[in-house]
Coordinates of C-alpha atoms in Angstrom, one line a residue:
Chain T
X1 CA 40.1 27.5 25.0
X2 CA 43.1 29.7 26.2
X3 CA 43.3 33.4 25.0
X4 CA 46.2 35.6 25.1
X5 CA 46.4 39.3 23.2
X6 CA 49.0 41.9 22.7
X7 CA 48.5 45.9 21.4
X8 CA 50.4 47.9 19.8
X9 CA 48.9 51.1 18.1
X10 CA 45.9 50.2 16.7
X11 CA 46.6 46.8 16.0
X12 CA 45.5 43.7 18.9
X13 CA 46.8 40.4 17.9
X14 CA 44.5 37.9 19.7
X15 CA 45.8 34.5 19.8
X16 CA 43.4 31.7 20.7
X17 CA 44.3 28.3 21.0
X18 CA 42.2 24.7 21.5
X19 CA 38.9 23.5 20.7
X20 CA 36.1 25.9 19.6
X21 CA 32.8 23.7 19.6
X22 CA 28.7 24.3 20.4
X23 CA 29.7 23.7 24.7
X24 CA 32.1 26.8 24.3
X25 CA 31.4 29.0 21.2
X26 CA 30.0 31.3 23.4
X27 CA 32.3 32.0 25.5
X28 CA 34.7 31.9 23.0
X29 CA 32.5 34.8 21.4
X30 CA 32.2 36.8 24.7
X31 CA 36.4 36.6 25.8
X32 CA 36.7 37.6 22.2
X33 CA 34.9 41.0 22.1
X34 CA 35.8 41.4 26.0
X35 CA 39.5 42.1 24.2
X36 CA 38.5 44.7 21.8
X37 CA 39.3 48.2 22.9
X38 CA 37.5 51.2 21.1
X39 CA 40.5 52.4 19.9
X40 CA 41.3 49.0 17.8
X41 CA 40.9 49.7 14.3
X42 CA 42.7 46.2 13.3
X43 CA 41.9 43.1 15.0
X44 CA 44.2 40.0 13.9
X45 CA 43.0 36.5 15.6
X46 CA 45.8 33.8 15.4
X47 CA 44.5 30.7 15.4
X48 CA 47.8 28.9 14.7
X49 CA 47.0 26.8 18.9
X50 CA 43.5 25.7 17.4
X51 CA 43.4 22.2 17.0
X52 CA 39.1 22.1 16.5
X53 CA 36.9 24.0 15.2
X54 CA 33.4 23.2 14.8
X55 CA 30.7 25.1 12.9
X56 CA 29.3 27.0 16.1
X57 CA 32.9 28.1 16.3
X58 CA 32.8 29.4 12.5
X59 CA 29.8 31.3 13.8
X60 CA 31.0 33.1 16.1
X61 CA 34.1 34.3 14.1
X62 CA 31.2 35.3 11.6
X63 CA 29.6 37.7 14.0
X64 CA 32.3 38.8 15.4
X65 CA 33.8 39.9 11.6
X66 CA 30.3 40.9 10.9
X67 CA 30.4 43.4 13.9
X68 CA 33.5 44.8 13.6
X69 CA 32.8 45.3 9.7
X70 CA 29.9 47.3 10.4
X71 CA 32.4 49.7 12.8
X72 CA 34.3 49.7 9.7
X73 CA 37.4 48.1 11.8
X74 CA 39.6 45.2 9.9
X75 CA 39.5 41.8 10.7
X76 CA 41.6 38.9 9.8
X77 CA 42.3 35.8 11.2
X78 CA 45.7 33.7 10.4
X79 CA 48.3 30.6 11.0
X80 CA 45.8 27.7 10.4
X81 CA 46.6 24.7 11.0
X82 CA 46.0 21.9 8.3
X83 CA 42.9 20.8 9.7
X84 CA 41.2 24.1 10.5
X85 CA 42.3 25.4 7.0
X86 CA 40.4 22.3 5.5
X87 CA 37.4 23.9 7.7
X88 CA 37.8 27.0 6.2
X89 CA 38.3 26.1 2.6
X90 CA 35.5 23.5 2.7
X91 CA 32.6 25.4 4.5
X92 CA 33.9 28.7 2.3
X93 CA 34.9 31.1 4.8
X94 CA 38.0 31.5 3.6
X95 CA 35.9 34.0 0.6
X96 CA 33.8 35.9 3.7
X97 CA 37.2 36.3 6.2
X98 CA 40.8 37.8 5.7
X99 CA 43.0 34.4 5.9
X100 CA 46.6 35.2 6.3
X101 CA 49.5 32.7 6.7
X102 CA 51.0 34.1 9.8
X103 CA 50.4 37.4 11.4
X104 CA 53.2 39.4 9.4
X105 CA 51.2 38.9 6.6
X106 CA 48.5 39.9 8.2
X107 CA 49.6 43.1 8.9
X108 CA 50.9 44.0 6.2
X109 CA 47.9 43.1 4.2
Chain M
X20 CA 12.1 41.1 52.1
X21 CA 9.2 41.2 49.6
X22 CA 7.5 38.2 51.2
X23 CA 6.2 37.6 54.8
X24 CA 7.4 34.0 56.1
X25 CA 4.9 32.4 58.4
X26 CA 6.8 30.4 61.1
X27 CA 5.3 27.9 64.1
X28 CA 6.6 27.9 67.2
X29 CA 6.0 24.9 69.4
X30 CA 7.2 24.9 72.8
X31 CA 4.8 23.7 75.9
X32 CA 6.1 26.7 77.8
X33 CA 3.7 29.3 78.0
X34 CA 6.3 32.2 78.3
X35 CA 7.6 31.6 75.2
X36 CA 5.5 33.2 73.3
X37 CA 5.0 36.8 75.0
X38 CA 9.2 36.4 74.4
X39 CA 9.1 35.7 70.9
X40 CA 6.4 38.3 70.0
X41 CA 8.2 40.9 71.8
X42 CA 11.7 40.3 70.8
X43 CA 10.8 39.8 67.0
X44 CA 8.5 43.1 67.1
X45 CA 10.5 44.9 65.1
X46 CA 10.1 41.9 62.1
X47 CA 6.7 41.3 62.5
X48 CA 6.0 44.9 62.2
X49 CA 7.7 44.8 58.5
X50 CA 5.6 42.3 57.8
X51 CA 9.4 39.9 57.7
X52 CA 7.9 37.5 59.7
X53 CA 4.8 36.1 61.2
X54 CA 4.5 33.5 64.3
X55 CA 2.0 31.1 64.5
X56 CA 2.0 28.9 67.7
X57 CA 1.4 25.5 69.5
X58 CA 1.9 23.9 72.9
X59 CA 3.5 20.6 71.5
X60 CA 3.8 18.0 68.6
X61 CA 0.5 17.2 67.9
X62 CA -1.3 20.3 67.9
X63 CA 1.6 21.4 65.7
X64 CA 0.8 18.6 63.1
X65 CA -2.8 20.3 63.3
X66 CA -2.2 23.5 62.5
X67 CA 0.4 22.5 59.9
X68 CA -1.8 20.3 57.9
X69 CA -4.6 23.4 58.4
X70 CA -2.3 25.9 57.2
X71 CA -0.3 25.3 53.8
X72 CA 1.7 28.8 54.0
X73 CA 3.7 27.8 57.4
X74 CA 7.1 28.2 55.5
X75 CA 9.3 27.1 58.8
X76 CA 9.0 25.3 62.1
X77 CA 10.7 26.4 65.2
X78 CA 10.2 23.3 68.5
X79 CA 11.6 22.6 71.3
X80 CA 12.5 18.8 72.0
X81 CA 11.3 18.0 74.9
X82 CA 7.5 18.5 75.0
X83 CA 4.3 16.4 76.8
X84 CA 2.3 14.0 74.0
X85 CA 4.9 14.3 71.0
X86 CA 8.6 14.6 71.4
X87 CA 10.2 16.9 69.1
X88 CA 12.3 14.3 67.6
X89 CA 9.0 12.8 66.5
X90 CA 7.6 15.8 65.2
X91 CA 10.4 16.0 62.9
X92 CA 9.8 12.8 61.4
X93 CA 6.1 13.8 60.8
X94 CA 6.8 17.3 58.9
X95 CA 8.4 15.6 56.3
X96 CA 5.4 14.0 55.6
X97 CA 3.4 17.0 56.0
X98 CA 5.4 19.3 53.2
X99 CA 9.1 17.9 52.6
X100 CA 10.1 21.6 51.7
X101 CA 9.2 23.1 55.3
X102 CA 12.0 23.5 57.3
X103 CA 12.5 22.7 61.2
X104 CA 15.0 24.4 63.6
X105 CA 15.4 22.6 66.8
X106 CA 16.1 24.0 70.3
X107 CA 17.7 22.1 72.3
X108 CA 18.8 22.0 76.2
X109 CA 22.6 23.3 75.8
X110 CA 25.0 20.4 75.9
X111 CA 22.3 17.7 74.6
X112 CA 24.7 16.5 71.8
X113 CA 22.8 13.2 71.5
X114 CA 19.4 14.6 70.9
X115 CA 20.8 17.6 68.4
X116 CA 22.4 14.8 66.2
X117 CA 19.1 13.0 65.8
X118 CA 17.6 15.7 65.1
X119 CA 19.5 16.9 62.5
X120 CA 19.7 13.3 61.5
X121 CA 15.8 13.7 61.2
X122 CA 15.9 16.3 58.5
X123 CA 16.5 19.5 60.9
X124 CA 17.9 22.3 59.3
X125 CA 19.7 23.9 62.0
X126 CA 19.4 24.4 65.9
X127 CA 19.5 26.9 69.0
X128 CA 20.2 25.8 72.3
X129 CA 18.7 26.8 75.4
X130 CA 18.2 29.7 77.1
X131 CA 17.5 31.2 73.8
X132 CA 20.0 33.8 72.7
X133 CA 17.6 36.2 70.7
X134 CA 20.8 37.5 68.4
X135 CA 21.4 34.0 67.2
X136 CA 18.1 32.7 67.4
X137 CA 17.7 35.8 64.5
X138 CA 20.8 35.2 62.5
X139 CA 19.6 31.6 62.6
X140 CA 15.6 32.0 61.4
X141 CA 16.9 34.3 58.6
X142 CA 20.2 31.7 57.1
X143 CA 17.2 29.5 57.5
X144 CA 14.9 31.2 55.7
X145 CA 17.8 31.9 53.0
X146 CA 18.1 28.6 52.0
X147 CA 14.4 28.0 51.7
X148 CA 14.3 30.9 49.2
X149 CA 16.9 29.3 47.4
X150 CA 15.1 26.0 47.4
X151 CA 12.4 27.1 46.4
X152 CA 13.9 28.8 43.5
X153 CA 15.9 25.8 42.6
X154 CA 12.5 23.6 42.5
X155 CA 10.8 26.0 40.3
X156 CA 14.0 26.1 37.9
X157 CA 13.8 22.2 37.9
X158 CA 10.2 22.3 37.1
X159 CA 10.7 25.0 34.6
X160 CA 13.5 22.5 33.3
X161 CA 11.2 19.6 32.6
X162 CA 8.7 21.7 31.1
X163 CA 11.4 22.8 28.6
X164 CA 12.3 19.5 28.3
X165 CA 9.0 18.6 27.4
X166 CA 8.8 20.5 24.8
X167 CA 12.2 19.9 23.5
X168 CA 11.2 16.3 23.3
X169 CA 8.1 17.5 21.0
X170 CA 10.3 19.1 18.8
X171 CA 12.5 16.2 18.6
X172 CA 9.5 14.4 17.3
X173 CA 8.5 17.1 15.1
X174 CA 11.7 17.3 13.4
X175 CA 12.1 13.7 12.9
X176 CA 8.6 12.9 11.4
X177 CA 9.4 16.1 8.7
X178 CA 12.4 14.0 7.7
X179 CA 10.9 11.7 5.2
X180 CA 10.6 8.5 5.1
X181 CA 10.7 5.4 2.7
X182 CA 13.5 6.6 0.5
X183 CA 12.7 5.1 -3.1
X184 CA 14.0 1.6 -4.2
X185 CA 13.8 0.9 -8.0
X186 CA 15.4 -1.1 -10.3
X187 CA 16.6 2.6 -12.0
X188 CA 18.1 3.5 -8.4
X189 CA 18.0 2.6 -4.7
X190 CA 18.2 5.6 -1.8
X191 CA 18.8 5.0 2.0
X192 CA 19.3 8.2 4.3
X193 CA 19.6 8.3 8.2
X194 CA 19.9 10.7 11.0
X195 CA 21.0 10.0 14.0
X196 CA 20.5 13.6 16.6
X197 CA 23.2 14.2 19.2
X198 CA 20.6 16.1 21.1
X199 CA 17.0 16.2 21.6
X200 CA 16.6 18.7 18.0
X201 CA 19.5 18.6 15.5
X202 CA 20.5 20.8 13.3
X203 CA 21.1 18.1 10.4
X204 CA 18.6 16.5 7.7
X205 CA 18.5 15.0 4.7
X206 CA 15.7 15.2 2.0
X207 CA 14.9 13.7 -1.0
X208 CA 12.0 14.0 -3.7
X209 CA 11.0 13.4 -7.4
X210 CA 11.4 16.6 -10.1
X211 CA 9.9 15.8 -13.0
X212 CA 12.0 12.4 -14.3
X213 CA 15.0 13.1 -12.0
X214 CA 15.7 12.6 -8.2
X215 CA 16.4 15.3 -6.0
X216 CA 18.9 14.6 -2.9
X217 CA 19.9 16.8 0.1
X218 CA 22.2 16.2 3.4
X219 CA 22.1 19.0 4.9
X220 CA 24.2 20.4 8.8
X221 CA 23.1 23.7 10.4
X222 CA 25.2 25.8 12.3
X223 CA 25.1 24.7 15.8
X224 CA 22.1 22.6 17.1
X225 CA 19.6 22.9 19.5
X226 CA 16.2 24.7 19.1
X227 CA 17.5 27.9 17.1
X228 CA 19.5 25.5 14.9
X229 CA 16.6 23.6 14.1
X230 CA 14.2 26.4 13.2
X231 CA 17.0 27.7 10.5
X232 CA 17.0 23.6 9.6
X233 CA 13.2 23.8 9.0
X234 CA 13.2 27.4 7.1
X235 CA 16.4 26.0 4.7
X236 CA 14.7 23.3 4.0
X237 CA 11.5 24.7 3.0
X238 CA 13.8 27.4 0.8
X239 CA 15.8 24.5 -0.8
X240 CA 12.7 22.4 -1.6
X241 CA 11.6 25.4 -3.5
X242 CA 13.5 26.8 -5.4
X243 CA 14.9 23.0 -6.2
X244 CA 11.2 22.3 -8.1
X245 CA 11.3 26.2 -9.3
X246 CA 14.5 26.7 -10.3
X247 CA 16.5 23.5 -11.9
X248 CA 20.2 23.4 -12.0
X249 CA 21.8 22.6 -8.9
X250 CA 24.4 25.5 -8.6
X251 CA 21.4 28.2 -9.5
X252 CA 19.3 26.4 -6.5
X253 CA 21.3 27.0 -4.0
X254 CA 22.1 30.5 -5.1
X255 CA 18.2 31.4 -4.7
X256 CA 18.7 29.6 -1.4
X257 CA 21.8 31.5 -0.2
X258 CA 19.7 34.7 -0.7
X259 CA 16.9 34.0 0.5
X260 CA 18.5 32.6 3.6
X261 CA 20.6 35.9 3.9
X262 CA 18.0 38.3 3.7
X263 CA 16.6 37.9 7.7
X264 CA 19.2 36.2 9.6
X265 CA 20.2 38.4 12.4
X266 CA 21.7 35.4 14.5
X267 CA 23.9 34.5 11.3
X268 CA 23.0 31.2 11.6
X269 CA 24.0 29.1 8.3
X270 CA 24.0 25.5 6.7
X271 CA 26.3 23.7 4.7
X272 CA 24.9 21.5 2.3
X273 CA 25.2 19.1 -1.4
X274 CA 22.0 19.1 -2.9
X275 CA 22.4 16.9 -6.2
X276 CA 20.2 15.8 -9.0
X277 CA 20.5 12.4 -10.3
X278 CA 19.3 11.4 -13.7
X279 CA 18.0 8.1 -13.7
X280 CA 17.6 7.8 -17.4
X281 CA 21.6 8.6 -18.2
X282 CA 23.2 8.1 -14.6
X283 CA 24.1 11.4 -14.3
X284 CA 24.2 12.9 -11.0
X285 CA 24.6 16.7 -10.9
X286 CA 25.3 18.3 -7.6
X287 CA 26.4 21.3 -5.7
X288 CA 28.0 22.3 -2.7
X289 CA 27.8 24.7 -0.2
X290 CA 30.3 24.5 2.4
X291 CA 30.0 21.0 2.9
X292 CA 32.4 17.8 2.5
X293 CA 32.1 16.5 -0.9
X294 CA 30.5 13.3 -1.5
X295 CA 32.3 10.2 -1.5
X296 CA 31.5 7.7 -5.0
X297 CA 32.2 4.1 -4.4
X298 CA 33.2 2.1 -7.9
X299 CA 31.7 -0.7 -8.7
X300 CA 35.0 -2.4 -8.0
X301 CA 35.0 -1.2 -4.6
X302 CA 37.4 1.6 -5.4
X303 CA 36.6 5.2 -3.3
X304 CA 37.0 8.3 -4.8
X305 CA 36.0 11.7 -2.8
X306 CA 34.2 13.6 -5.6
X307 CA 35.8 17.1 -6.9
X308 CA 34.9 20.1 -4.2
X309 CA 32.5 22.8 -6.1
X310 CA 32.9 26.5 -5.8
X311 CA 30.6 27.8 -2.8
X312 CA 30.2 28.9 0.9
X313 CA 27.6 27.8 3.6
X314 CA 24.6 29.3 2.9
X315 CA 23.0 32.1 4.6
X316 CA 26.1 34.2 6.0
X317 CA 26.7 36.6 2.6
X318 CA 24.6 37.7 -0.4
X319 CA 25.1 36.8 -4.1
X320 CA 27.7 34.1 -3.7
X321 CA 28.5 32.4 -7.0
X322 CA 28.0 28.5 -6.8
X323 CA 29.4 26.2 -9.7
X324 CA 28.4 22.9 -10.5
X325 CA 29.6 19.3 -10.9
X326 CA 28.3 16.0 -13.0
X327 CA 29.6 12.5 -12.8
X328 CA 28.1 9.6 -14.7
X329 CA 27.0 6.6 -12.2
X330 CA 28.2 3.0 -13.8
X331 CA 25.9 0.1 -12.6
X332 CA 27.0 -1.0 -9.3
X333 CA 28.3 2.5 -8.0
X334 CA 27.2 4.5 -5.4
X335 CA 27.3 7.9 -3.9
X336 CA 27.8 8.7 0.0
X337 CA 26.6 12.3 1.1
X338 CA 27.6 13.2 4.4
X339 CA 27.2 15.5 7.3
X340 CA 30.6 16.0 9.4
X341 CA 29.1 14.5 12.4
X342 CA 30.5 11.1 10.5
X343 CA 34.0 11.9 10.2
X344 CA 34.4 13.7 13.3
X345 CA 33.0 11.2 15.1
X346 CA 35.5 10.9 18.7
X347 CA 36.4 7.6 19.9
X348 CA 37.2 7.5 23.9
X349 CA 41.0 8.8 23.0
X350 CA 39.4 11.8 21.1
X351 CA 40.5 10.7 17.9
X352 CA 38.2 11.2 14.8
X353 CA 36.8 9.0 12.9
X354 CA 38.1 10.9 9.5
X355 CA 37.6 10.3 6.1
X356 CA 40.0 8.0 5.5
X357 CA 38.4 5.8 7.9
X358 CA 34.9 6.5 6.1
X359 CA 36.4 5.8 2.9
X360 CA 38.1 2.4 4.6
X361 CA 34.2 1.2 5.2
X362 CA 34.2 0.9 1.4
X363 CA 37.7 -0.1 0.0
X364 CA 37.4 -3.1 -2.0
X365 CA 34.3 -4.0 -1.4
X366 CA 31.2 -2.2 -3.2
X367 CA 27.8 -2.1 -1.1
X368 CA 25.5 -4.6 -2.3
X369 CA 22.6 -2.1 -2.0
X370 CA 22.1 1.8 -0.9
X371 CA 20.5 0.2 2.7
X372 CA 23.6 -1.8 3.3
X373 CA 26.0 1.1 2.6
X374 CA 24.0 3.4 4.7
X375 CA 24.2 0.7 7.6
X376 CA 27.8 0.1 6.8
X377 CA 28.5 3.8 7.4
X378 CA 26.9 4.2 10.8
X379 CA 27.8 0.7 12.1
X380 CA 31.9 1.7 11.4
X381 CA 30.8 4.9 13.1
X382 CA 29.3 3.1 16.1
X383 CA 32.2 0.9 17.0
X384 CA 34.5 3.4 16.1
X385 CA 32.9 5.6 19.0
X386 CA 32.6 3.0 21.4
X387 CA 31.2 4.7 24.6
X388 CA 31.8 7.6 23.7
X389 CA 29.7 10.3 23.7
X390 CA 27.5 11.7 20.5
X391 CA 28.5 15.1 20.6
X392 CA 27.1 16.0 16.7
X393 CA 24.2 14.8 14.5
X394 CA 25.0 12.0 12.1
X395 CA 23.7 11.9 9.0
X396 CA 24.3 10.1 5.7
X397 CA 22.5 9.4 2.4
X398 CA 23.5 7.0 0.0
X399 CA 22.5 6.7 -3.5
X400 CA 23.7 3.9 -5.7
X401 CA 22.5 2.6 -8.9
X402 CA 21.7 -0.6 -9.6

């Protein structure tokens, strides 16, 4: 997994590319939150580089969404790929998480 | 240092001793160190079979009735986690690398340079502290292992077995675990006139995953003899799965009811691939995708419901995605087209052969590669 993030005001754009799967979904989870500031109130993860995710992977983006509901702070993720899109739409998580086509849409919605 | 490391010294000269006992003062008095001694190989054998807390032995090489070299080879016998330091004349390369060939830890050459004789007991002490911890991690390890096995067992004799063959309809189900305990299962059991039928994947695997798999489950099993339709089932399970799940764990799953008086087979899905219906004429068809999510990760989802009618000769392949993303050695997945290939034109001859079919396909699709998910698949097909 390879992570890269960029602020500006309010709003970090996390963009994580690769696999997500049970050996790393916990690491994927900790580099995640190690990202968030206190002063992000809109978190938008990119997952337009993921090739893989598995369903340890879709767990972590639950907690993470989960946790940053709960601090009242938006969270979206956006720029699926084909096959993690079919993840998404099949398992349902496309009705529990913000899913944006690119990250302009995100931000705007 | 929270522990006192007994250490033998065996040298056959007397002045040794007064030396070591005077220069280490300082250690022995914080109770760092405490020295033991003996005048050459075989009384050090003694004492060291007498005394199981010598942690470390400190001998010379050159001593009357047992060489040190010797003595080496005997301690390993004695405890193989003790170690030896050898002090050598300076310059005796030849004797230093046997020794160290022996098994010695490190040396110290002679005359004895207190500083680095120090710097040398405490590195040496070091790394038995780190042994040590290392063999109890190991041991911990198997233990967990153990009991990882147990629940290996456990988990596969709750799957159940003998999956019902009539002339009405034939069932076949099989998982395969990528680790010791899985997070996948499949169930199946008589409601009333009709068959119930599960395949099931948890979240992850492992020993969490597999207490959710057993709790889900139970739920399902439930509410599938209390509640009836397969859509309000899985609602009931959803919530009851939701209500204590602080790890937001969560499982994906078809549970479908199958009619054998009409054919009819009424399922619904949470989260999971839909099921795959081979025609009689060996035509594959993936079956329409219900409304749902996984279940467990929010409450009062809405579920919806789908019925196809089962012709003589079809059959039904429920799946867990441990099938289709099964990785060869060029980390391609196996896919559904492939799974639907396994079937194209020719219609299993019974539930058992399609089931085979399935993981067979899977198998020499895979090669050598590793298992890296459960693989589960259930196949219903009606005579």
């Amino acid at each position: 997994m390879e992570f890269s993030h960029d602020r500006s005001g309010d709003t970090l754009v996390v963009t994580a590319s690769g696999r997500v799967d049970g050996s790393n979904a916990s690491d994927f989870l900790e580099s995640l939150q190690g990202m968030f500031d206190p002063g992000d109130q809109r978190i938008i993860l990119d997952l337009g580089g993921l090739e893989y995710i598995s369903s340890a992977g879709l767990r972590v983006l639950l907690m993470a969404a989960q946790n940053l509901d709960r601090q009242s702070k938006s969270f979206s993720i956006c720029s699926l790929t084909e096959a993690v899109g079919d993840v998404f739409r099949i398992s349902g998580f496309d009705q529990i998480i913000n899913v944006f086509p690119s990250v302009e849409a995100a931000k705007q919605g | 240092m929270d522990q006192t490391y007994k250490i033998l010294v065996v040298d056959d000269e007397p002045d040794l001793e007064p030396l070591i006992l005077q220069r280490m003062r300082r250690q022995i008095r914080a109770n760092e160190y405490e020295f033991v001694f003996a005048q050459n190989g075989v009384e050090a054998l003694e004492k060291l079979n007498a005394d199981s807390t010598i942690d470390m032995v400190l001998s010379d090489i050159n001593m009357p009735m047992m060489y040190g070299l010797t003595l080496l080879q005997q301690i390993h016998g004695v405890d193989p986690n003790l170690r030896a330091v050898i002090i050598s004349a300076y310059g005796d390369m030849d004797n230093i690398r046997t020794a160290m060939n022996r098994g010695a830890f490190d040396f110290v050459t002679k005359p004895i340079d207190f500083d680095d004789l120090k710097i040398t007991i405490s590195r040496t002490l070091e790394h038995l502290a780190e042994w040590r911890e290392a063999l109890s991690s190991r041991d911990q390890l198997v233990a967990l292992q153990n009991e990882l096995s147990i629940a290996s067992q456990l988990q596969q004799s709750i799957l159940p077995k003998n999956p019902p063959v009539t002339d009405k309809y034939e069932v076949s189900a099989n998982m395969e675990p990528a680790r010791n305990v899985g997070g996948d299962f499949y169930d199946f059991f008589n409601l009333d006139e009709q068959v119930g039928l599960v395949v099931a994947d948890v979240s992850d695997k492992g020993i969490p995953a597999s207490m959710f798999m057993m709790s889900s489950r139970t739920a399902l099993k439930g509410a599938a003899i209390g509640v009836g339709d397969p859509e309000r089932v899985l609602e009931e399970v959803n919530n009851q799965l939701h209500q204590d799940n602080p790890t937001f764990m969560f499982v994906t799953l078809i549970y479908a009811l199958f009619n054998p008086a009409n054919g009819s087979l009424t399922y619904s899905i949470a989260g999971h691939d839909p099921p795959m219906l081979v025609s009689a004429d060996g035509t594959v068809t993936e079956l329409p995708l219900t409304k749902g999510v996984a279940l467990g990760i929010a409450p009062d989802i809405v579920y919806t419901q789908e019925t196809v009618e089962l012709a003589p000769g079809d059959t039904v392949v429920l799946f867990t995605d441990g099938v289709t993303e099964a990785m060869n050695a060029n980390n391609e997945q196996f896919g559904l087209t492939r799974l639907a290939d396994v079937f194209d034109g020719k219609a299993p001859e019974s539930a058992l052969a399609a089931n085979e079919a399935v993981f067979e396909y899977v198998r020499n699709f895979a090669g050598d590669a590793p298992q890296s998910d459960d693989i589960t698949c259930l196949t219903l097909r009606r005579p």
